Tab-separated table of C-alpha atoms in Angstrom:
chain	number	residue	atom	x	y	z
A	29	LYS	CA	193.512	5.407	-93.623
A	30	GLU	CA	190.306	7.184	-91.529
A	31	ALA	CA	191.533	10.911	-92.111
A	32	TYR	CA	192.323	9.883	-95.225
A	33	ASP	CA	188.699	8.386	-96.598
A	34	MET	CA	187.317	11.298	-95.208
A	35	ILE	CA	188.858	14.240	-97.181
A	36	GLU	CA	189.083	11.536	-100.290
A	37	PRO	CA	186.240	13.471	-102.039
A	38	ILE	CA	188.484	16.761	-102.019
A	39	ILE	CA	191.917	15.721	-102.909
A	40	THR	CA	190.998	13.863	-106.038
A	41	LYS	CA	188.557	17.240	-106.726
A	42	CYS	CA	192.151	18.902	-106.574
A	43	ALA	CA	194.260	16.973	-108.537
A	44	ALA	CA	195.518	17.065	-111.695
A	45	GLN	CA	193.926	14.821	-113.587
A	46	VAL	CA	195.422	12.510	-116.160
A	47	ASN	CA	193.489	9.629	-119.406
A	48	ASP	CA	193.027	7.203	-115.761
A	49	GLY	CA	192.005	9.326	-113.199
A	50	ALA	CA	193.141	11.858	-110.854
A	51	CYS	CA	196.956	11.555	-109.132
A	52	THR	CA	196.245	10.675	-106.109
A	53	GLY	CA	195.924	8.099	-103.864
A	54	TYR	CA	196.690	6.368	-100.227
A	55	VAL	CA	200.178	5.557	-100.375
A	56	GLY	CA	200.360	4.433	-96.093
A	57	PRO	CA	200.602	4.923	-92.910
A	58	VAL	CA	201.816	8.609	-91.401
A	59	GLY	CA	204.541	9.180	-93.636
A	60	ALA	CA	204.338	7.634	-96.428
A	61	GLY	CA	203.000	10.403	-98.780
A	62	ASN	CA	205.922	12.753	-97.387
A	63	TYR	CA	208.546	9.643	-98.470
A	64	VAL	CA	206.298	9.051	-101.793
A	65	LYS	CA	206.806	13.267	-102.458
A	66	MET	CA	210.687	12.825	-101.212
A	67	VAL	CA	211.515	10.205	-103.670
A	68	HIS	CA	209.486	11.641	-106.786
A	69	ASN	CA	211.423	14.972	-106.136
A	70	GLY	CA	214.638	12.943	-106.095
A	71	ILE	CA	213.903	11.456	-109.992
A	72	GLU	CA	212.442	14.603	-110.966
A	73	TYR	CA	216.007	16.787	-109.765
A	74	GLY	CA	217.219	13.850	-112.525
A	75	ASP	CA	214.591	14.609	-115.266
A	76	MET	CA	215.721	18.281	-114.988
A	77	GLN	CA	219.216	17.398	-115.194
A	78	LEU	CA	218.787	15.859	-118.429
A	79	ILE	CA	216.641	18.966	-120.474
A	80	GLY	CA	218.930	20.687	-118.415
A	81	GLU	CA	221.659	19.134	-120.441
A	82	VAL	CA	220.124	18.465	-123.403
A	83	TYR	CA	220.089	22.212	-123.767
A	84	ASP	CA	223.175	23.116	-123.185
A	85	ILE	CA	224.100	21.145	-125.958
A	86	MET	CA	221.518	21.949	-128.498
A	87	LYS	CA	222.038	25.767	-127.706
A	88	HIS	CA	225.759	25.831	-127.342
A	89	VAL	CA	226.367	22.937	-129.728
A	90	LEU	CA	224.028	22.073	-131.976
A	91	LYS	CA	223.815	26.510	-132.066
A	92	LEU	CA	219.894	25.968	-131.811
A	93	SER	CA	217.586	29.223	-131.597
A	94	ASN	CA	215.406	28.942	-128.765
A	95	GLU	CA	212.542	28.340	-130.908
A	96	GLU	CA	213.623	25.382	-132.481
A	97	MET	CA	214.716	24.116	-128.884
A	98	ALA	CA	210.701	24.734	-128.011
A	99	ASN	CA	210.098	23.024	-131.563
A	100	ILE	CA	212.047	19.949	-130.524
A	101	PHE	CA	210.095	20.039	-126.943
A	102	SER	CA	207.062	20.189	-128.156
A	103	GLU	CA	207.218	17.391	-130.623
A	104	TRP	CA	209.308	15.456	-127.936
A	105	ASN	CA	206.331	15.840	-125.712
A	106	SER	CA	203.773	13.811	-128.428
A	107	THR	CA	206.010	10.504	-128.203
A	108	GLU	CA	206.818	8.552	-125.396
A	109	LEU	CA	208.764	11.576	-123.597
A	110	GLN	CA	205.688	13.216	-122.471
A	111	SER	CA	205.344	14.832	-119.288
A	112	TYR	CA	204.648	18.135	-117.520
A	113	LEU	CA	208.498	18.969	-117.772
A	114	ILE	CA	208.796	18.642	-120.934
A	115	GLU	CA	205.982	20.533	-121.466
A	116	ILE	CA	206.776	23.344	-119.708
A	117	THR	CA	210.218	23.520	-120.798
A	118	SER	CA	209.329	24.323	-124.872
A	119	THR	CA	206.257	26.535	-123.065
A	120	ILE	CA	209.443	27.994	-121.526
A	121	LEU	CA	211.775	28.361	-124.810
A	122	GLY	CA	209.279	29.255	-126.985
A	123	LYS	CA	208.565	32.379	-124.429
A	124	LYS	CA	208.970	36.162	-125.653
A	125	ASP	CA	209.962	38.603	-123.586
A	126	GLU	CA	207.514	41.164	-123.371
A	127	PHE	CA	209.881	43.900	-122.160
A	128	VAL	CA	213.081	42.956	-124.606
A	129	ASP	CA	211.985	43.538	-128.286
A	130	GLY	CA	213.090	40.097	-129.939
A	131	GLY	CA	214.155	38.774	-126.897
A	132	TYR	CA	213.454	35.331	-125.096
A	133	VAL	CA	212.702	35.100	-121.430
A	134	VAL	CA	214.771	31.856	-121.179
A	135	ASP	CA	217.700	34.231	-122.211
A	136	TYR	CA	217.747	36.240	-119.032
A	137	VAL	CA	216.651	33.713	-116.051
A	138	LEU	CA	219.479	33.735	-113.350
A	139	ASP	CA	221.795	30.223	-113.787
A	140	LYS	CA	221.944	30.024	-109.861
A	141	THR	CA	219.199	26.976	-108.023
A	142	GLY	CA	218.247	26.279	-104.582
A	143	MET	CA	216.957	23.472	-102.759
A	144	LYS	CA	215.103	22.700	-99.502
A	145	GLY	CA	216.611	19.545	-99.498
A	146	THR	CA	214.064	16.321	-100.841
A	147	GLY	CA	217.154	15.877	-103.475
A	148	ARG	CA	218.976	15.203	-100.867
A	149	TRP	CA	216.711	13.541	-98.823
A	150	THR	CA	216.400	10.772	-101.479
A	151	ILE	CA	220.248	10.441	-102.381
A	152	GLN	CA	220.457	9.906	-98.047
A	153	GLU	CA	217.881	6.840	-98.281
A	154	ALA	CA	219.048	5.705	-101.515
A	155	ALA	CA	222.844	4.996	-99.564
A	156	GLU	CA	221.280	4.511	-96.651
A	157	ARG	CA	219.474	1.221	-98.589
A	158	SER	CA	222.866	0.322	-100.701
A	159	VAL	CA	220.695	1.827	-104.037
A	160	ALA	CA	222.742	2.899	-106.895
A	161	ALA	CA	221.077	6.616	-108.008
A	162	PRO	CA	223.858	8.156	-109.899
A	163	LEU	CA	221.502	10.300	-111.663
A	164	MET	CA	220.159	11.833	-109.384
A	165	ALA	CA	223.361	11.905	-107.448
A	166	ALA	CA	224.737	13.900	-110.142
A	167	SER	CA	221.802	16.394	-110.304
A	168	LEU	CA	222.131	17.211	-106.802
A	169	ASP	CA	225.907	18.038	-107.066
A	170	ALA	CA	224.590	20.273	-110.368
A	171	ARG	CA	222.702	21.669	-108.047
A	172	TYR	CA	225.504	22.431	-105.372
A	173	ILE	CA	228.059	24.118	-108.138
A	174	SER	CA	224.779	26.363	-109.231
A	175	ALA	CA	223.917	27.368	-106.066
A	176	ARG	CA	227.547	28.383	-105.917
A	177	LYS	CA	227.307	31.307	-108.818
A	178	ASP	CA	229.477	33.529	-106.866
A	179	GLU	CA	232.163	30.993	-106.950
A	180	ARG	CA	231.765	30.046	-110.612
A	181	ILE	CA	232.192	34.069	-111.372
A	182	LYS	CA	235.651	33.894	-109.620
A	183	ALA	CA	236.781	30.590	-110.882
A	184	SER	CA	235.298	31.766	-114.869
A	185	GLU	CA	237.804	34.383	-114.141
A	186	ILE	CA	240.886	32.053	-113.364
A	187	LEU	CA	239.883	29.138	-115.578
A	188	LYS	CA	239.611	29.069	-119.051
A	189	GLY	CA	237.854	26.872	-121.291
A	190	PRO	CA	234.441	25.533	-122.223
């Protein structure tokens, strides 16, 4: 705590700011901050999975354009769904590609993700504590599948369907 108190003014100035102050604070002894960040990342995996699934339905089922989806996410960002991830999703969906006439950047993003391990660690910790974390576990599974792009391409040549 002594070390935190010494650098707190610097951290507070550097941290993201919201209506009730800086997004920073002392959370406990050595390692506690890393634990909180690990859980945060696991939750964020779930949020991103939900956003990805909503995007997929909007694009492939509802047949919405990138601009229409960007507008919807922008509207959602002014409701109780307001968050950094909803905000940047709106921005990304509306971003035109300056190198492709009339194209959108999102249409050229490789559908393959990587990971550093914090999502897996969160699920492992949940299991160790007998805490159900189905959305986070499903999002981690989706990342595993996403990372296997070459295998997905081969499978798509054999398997037919949506």
